[in-house]
C-alpha cells in the first residue's frame, strides 16, 4: 500500500510542481501566468469528483473488491490524459488533459486511503498515515528527478511519472481488498448527498472538518509567497533565489520523511489529540521564527521546525479522521472525499486573503504579518480538534 501511495503520488504531483509550467511555456511562452488557471481548473474538477467516486466505491458489489476497481478506473483515466497533455497544441487541450489526469490519479490515490479506512485497525492508523505521508513527499522529489532525465523532451516528462502511477496501481492489485459484503446501497439521493453531511448528526467529524479547514488555511496563507519572502528578507534578486529554494525544499523533504512516520507512531502510542496539539504548537513556533527571520540560518531553522510540526500533525490528523468517519467508516470513500474540501478550499481562498493583506501592508511587515497570522490560525484549528473532537483513540 505504501508503494501504491508512492506511485500514484508521483503521477499526480510531478506535473503539478514541475511539468505543467514547462508545457505551458512550450505552448505559449508569453502566457506562462496561466499555469495557475490550468492547475485551478484541474483542482476544481478533482475535488468535485472525489465524493462521487467515493460514494460509488462504497456501494461497489464487484467480486474483486470495493476499492481496487476504482484504482484501475482511475489509472485508465490517467492513461487517457497522457497524449492529451504531451501533445497538446493549445492551452485548452492541456487543461482538458490535466483535468482528466487530476481526476484519474486522484481517484486511484484515494482508493488506497479508502482501503486503509476499511482495513487498518485503530492502533495502526497513525503509523500507516505517517508512512503514507512520507511516501508522498519522497514521490514528489523522485518524480521531478525522473522527469528531469527526459531533458527537453516535454512529452517524455509526462509519460515517465505516469509509469510510476501504473506501478503503484499494480502494487495495489496485490493488496487484499474486502469483498462487497457490507457495501452501501447507492440511490440517487445518496449520490447527490455525497457532498454534504449533517454536523448535528456527526459532531466529531464536523469539528474535525472545521479544525482542518482553519489549519490548512494557516498553511495556505504563506505557501504561494515563500519565494518572494526569501528574496525580500535576504535582499537578493528573484533570479538568484533558486539555490535558497532548493535548500529549504530539501529541509522540507527531510522533515517530512522523519516527522510524518514518527508523528504517526506517537499518535498510535500517545493518542491523536496530544500529538496534534504538540505538533501544531511546533508548526506555530516555526512560523513565528520565520516571521522574524532575516538570515538564511534563521529561515532554515524556522522552516525545519515548521515542517516537522506540519508532517507530524498531518499524520495524526489523518489517523483522527479515520477514527471519526461517520457510520463507523462504512462510507469511507464518501466522507474522505468530503474531508478533502477542508484542505482544497483553503488552498483556493487563503492566497487571495494573503494577496489582499500584502497589498495593504506590503514589504517586510506584510510577510511578517502573514506568518504571525498563520501561527494564530494553526493554534485555533488545533484547538477545534483537540478540545472539541470527542474521541479517546
Coordinates of N, CA and C in Angstrom, one line a residue, residues 6-87:
X6 N 3.1 5.8 -3.2 CA 4.2 6.4 -3.8 C 4.0 6.6 -5.3
X7 N 3.5 5.5 -6.0 CA 3.3 5.6 -7.4 C 2.3 6.6 -7.8
X8 N 1.1 6.5 -7.2 CA 0.0 7.4 -7.6 C 0.4 8.8 -7.2
X9 N 1.1 9.0 -6.1 CA 1.5 10.3 -5.8 C 2.5 10.9 -6.8
X10 N 3.4 10.1 -7.3 CA 4.3 10.6 -8.3 C 3.6 11.0 -9.6
X11 N 2.6 10.2 -10.0 CA 1.9 10.6 -11.2 C 1.1 11.8 -11.1
X12 N 0.6 12.1 -9.9 CA -0.3 13.3 -9.6 C 0.5 14.5 -9.4
X13 N 1.5 14.4 -8.5 CA 2.2 15.6 -8.1 C 3.3 16.1 -9.0
X14 N 4.0 15.2 -9.7 CA 5.1 15.7 -10.6 C 4.6 16.7 -11.7
X15 N 3.5 16.5 -12.4 CA 3.1 17.5 -13.3 C 2.7 18.8 -12.6
X16 N 2.2 18.7 -11.4 CA 1.8 19.9 -10.7 C 2.9 20.8 -10.4
X17 N 4.0 20.2 -9.9 CA 5.1 21.0 -9.4 C 6.3 21.2 -10.4
X18 N 6.2 20.5 -11.5 CA 7.4 20.5 -12.5 C 6.9 20.6 -13.9
X19 N 6.1 19.7 -14.4 CA 5.9 19.6 -15.8 C 4.9 20.6 -16.4
X20 N 3.9 20.9 -15.7 CA 2.8 21.8 -16.3 C 3.4 23.2 -16.7
X21 N 4.2 23.8 -15.8 CA 4.8 25.1 -16.2 C 5.6 25.0 -17.5
X22 N 6.3 23.9 -17.7 CA 7.1 23.8 -18.9 C 6.2 23.5 -20.1
X23 N 5.1 22.8 -19.9 CA 4.2 22.6 -21.0 C 3.5 23.9 -21.5
X24 N 3.1 24.7 -20.5 CA 2.5 26.0 -20.8 C 3.5 26.9 -21.5
X25 N 4.7 26.9 -21.1 CA 5.8 27.7 -21.7 C 6.0 27.3 -23.1
X26 N 6.0 25.9 -23.4 CA 6.2 25.4 -24.7 C 5.1 25.8 -25.7
X27 N 3.9 25.8 -25.1 CA 2.7 26.2 -26.0 C 2.7 27.7 -26.3
X28 N 2.9 28.5 -25.2 CA 2.8 29.9 -25.4 C 3.7 30.6 -24.3
X29 N 4.9 30.9 -24.7 CA 5.9 31.5 -23.7 C 5.4 32.8 -23.2
X30 N 4.5 33.5 -23.8 CA 4.0 34.8 -23.3 C 2.9 34.7 -22.3
X31 N 2.4 33.5 -22.1 CA 1.2 33.3 -21.2 C 1.5 32.3 -20.1
X32 N 2.7 32.3 -19.6 CA 3.1 31.4 -18.5 C 2.3 31.6 -17.2
X33 N 1.8 32.8 -17.1 CA 1.0 33.1 -15.9 C -0.3 32.3 -15.8
X34 N -0.7 31.7 -16.9 CA -1.9 30.9 -17.0 C -1.8 29.5 -16.4
X35 N -0.5 29.2 -15.9 CA -0.3 27.9 -15.2 C -1.3 27.8 -14.1
X36 N -1.5 28.9 -13.3 CA -2.4 28.9 -12.2 C -3.8 28.5 -12.6
X37 N -4.3 29.0 -13.8 CA -5.6 28.7 -14.3 C -5.7 27.2 -14.6
X38 N -4.7 26.7 -15.3 CA -4.7 25.2 -15.6 C -4.8 24.4 -14.3
X39 N -4.0 24.7 -13.4 CA -3.9 24.0 -12.1 C -5.3 24.1 -11.4
X40 N -5.8 25.3 -11.3 CA -7.0 25.6 -10.6 C -8.2 24.8 -11.2
X41 N -8.3 24.8 -12.5 CA -9.4 24.1 -13.1 C -9.3 22.6 -12.8
X42 N -8.1 22.0 -12.9 CA -8.0 20.6 -12.6 C -8.3 20.3 -11.1
X43 N -7.9 21.2 -10.2 CA -8.2 21.0 -8.8 C -9.7 21.1 -8.5
X44 N -10.4 22.0 -9.2 CA -11.9 22.1 -9.0 C -12.6 20.8 -9.4
X45 N -12.2 20.3 -10.6 CA -12.9 19.1 -11.0 C -12.5 17.9 -10.2
X46 N -11.3 17.8 -9.7 CA -10.9 16.6 -8.9 C -11.6 16.6 -7.5
X47 N -11.7 17.8 -6.9 CA -12.3 17.9 -5.6 C -13.8 17.6 -5.7
X48 N -14.4 18.0 -6.8 CA -15.8 17.6 -7.0 C -16.0 16.1 -7.3
X49 N -15.1 15.6 -8.0 CA -15.2 14.1 -8.3 C -14.9 13.2 -7.1
X50 N -14.2 13.7 -6.2 CA -13.8 12.8 -5.1 C -14.9 12.2 -4.3
X51 N -15.9 13.0 -3.8 CA -17.0 12.4 -3.1 C -17.9 11.5 -3.9
X52 N -18.1 11.8 -5.2 CA -18.9 11.0 -6.1 C -18.2 9.6 -6.3
X53 N -16.9 9.7 -6.6 CA -16.1 8.4 -6.8 C -16.1 7.6 -5.5
X54 N -16.0 8.3 -4.4 CA -16.0 7.6 -3.1 C -17.4 6.9 -2.8
X55 N -18.5 7.6 -3.1 CA -19.8 7.0 -2.9 C -20.0 5.8 -3.8
X56 N -19.6 5.9 -5.1 CA -19.7 4.8 -6.0 C -18.8 3.6 -5.5
X57 N -17.6 3.9 -4.9 CA -16.8 2.8 -4.4 C -17.4 2.2 -3.2
X58 N -18.0 3.0 -2.3 CA -18.7 2.5 -1.1 C -19.8 1.5 -1.5
X59 N -20.4 1.7 -2.6 CA -21.6 0.9 -3.0 C -21.2 -0.3 -3.9
X60 N -19.9 -0.4 -4.3 CA -19.5 -1.4 -5.2 C -19.7 -2.8 -4.7
X61 N -20.3 -3.7 -5.5 CA -20.5 -5.1 -5.2 C -19.7 -6.0 -6.1
X62 N -18.7 -5.5 -6.7 CA -17.8 -6.4 -7.5 C -17.1 -7.4 -6.7
X63 N -16.9 -8.6 -7.3 CA -16.3 -9.7 -6.6 C -14.9 -9.4 -6.2
X64 N -14.2 -8.6 -6.9 CA -12.8 -8.3 -6.6 C -12.6 -7.0 -5.7
X65 N -13.6 -6.6 -5.0 CA -13.5 -5.6 -4.0 C -14.2 -4.3 -4.3
X66 N -14.2 -3.4 -3.3 CA -14.8 -2.1 -3.4 C -13.8 -1.1 -3.9
X67 N -12.5 -1.2 -3.5 CA -11.6 -0.1 -3.8 C -10.7 -0.4 -5.0
X68 N -10.2 -1.6 -5.2 CA -9.3 -1.9 -6.3 C -9.9 -1.5 -7.7
X69 N -11.2 -1.8 -8.0 CA -11.7 -1.4 -9.3 C -11.6 0.0 -9.6
X70 N -11.8 0.9 -8.6 CA -11.7 2.3 -8.8 C -10.3 2.8 -9.0
X71 N -9.3 2.1 -8.4 CA -7.9 2.4 -8.7 C -7.6 2.1 -10.1
X72 N -8.1 1.0 -10.7 CA -7.9 0.7 -12.1 C -8.6 1.7 -13.0
X73 N -9.8 2.0 -12.6 CA -10.6 3.1 -13.4 C -9.8 4.4 -13.4
X74 N -9.3 4.8 -12.3 CA -8.5 6.0 -12.2 C -7.3 6.0 -13.0
X75 N -6.6 4.8 -13.0 CA -5.4 4.7 -13.8 C -5.7 4.7 -15.3
X76 N -6.8 4.1 -15.7 CA -7.2 4.2 -17.1 C -7.5 5.7 -17.6
X77 N -8.1 6.4 -16.7 CA -8.4 7.8 -17.0 C -7.1 8.6 -17.1
X78 N -6.2 8.2 -16.1 CA -4.8 8.9 -16.1 C -4.1 8.6 -17.4
X79 N -4.2 7.4 -17.9 CA -3.5 7.0 -19.2 C -4.1 7.8 -20.3
X80 N -5.4 7.9 -20.4 CA -6.0 8.7 -21.4 C -5.5 10.1 -21.5
X81 N -5.2 10.7 -20.3 CA -4.7 12.1 -20.2 C -3.3 12.3 -20.8
X82 N -2.5 11.2 -20.9 CA -1.1 11.3 -21.3 C -1.0 12.0 -22.6
X83 N -1.6 11.4 -23.7 CA -1.4 12.0 -25.0 C -2.0 13.4 -25.1
X84 N -3.1 13.7 -24.4 CA -3.7 15.0 -24.4 C -2.8 16.0 -23.9
X85 N -2.0 15.7 -22.8 CA -1.1 16.7 -22.2 C 0.2 16.7 -23.0
X86 N 0.7 15.6 -23.4 CA 2.0 15.5 -24.0 C 2.0 16.1 -25.4
X87 N 0.9 16.0 -26.1 CA 0.8 16.5 -27.5 C -0.1 17.7 -27.6

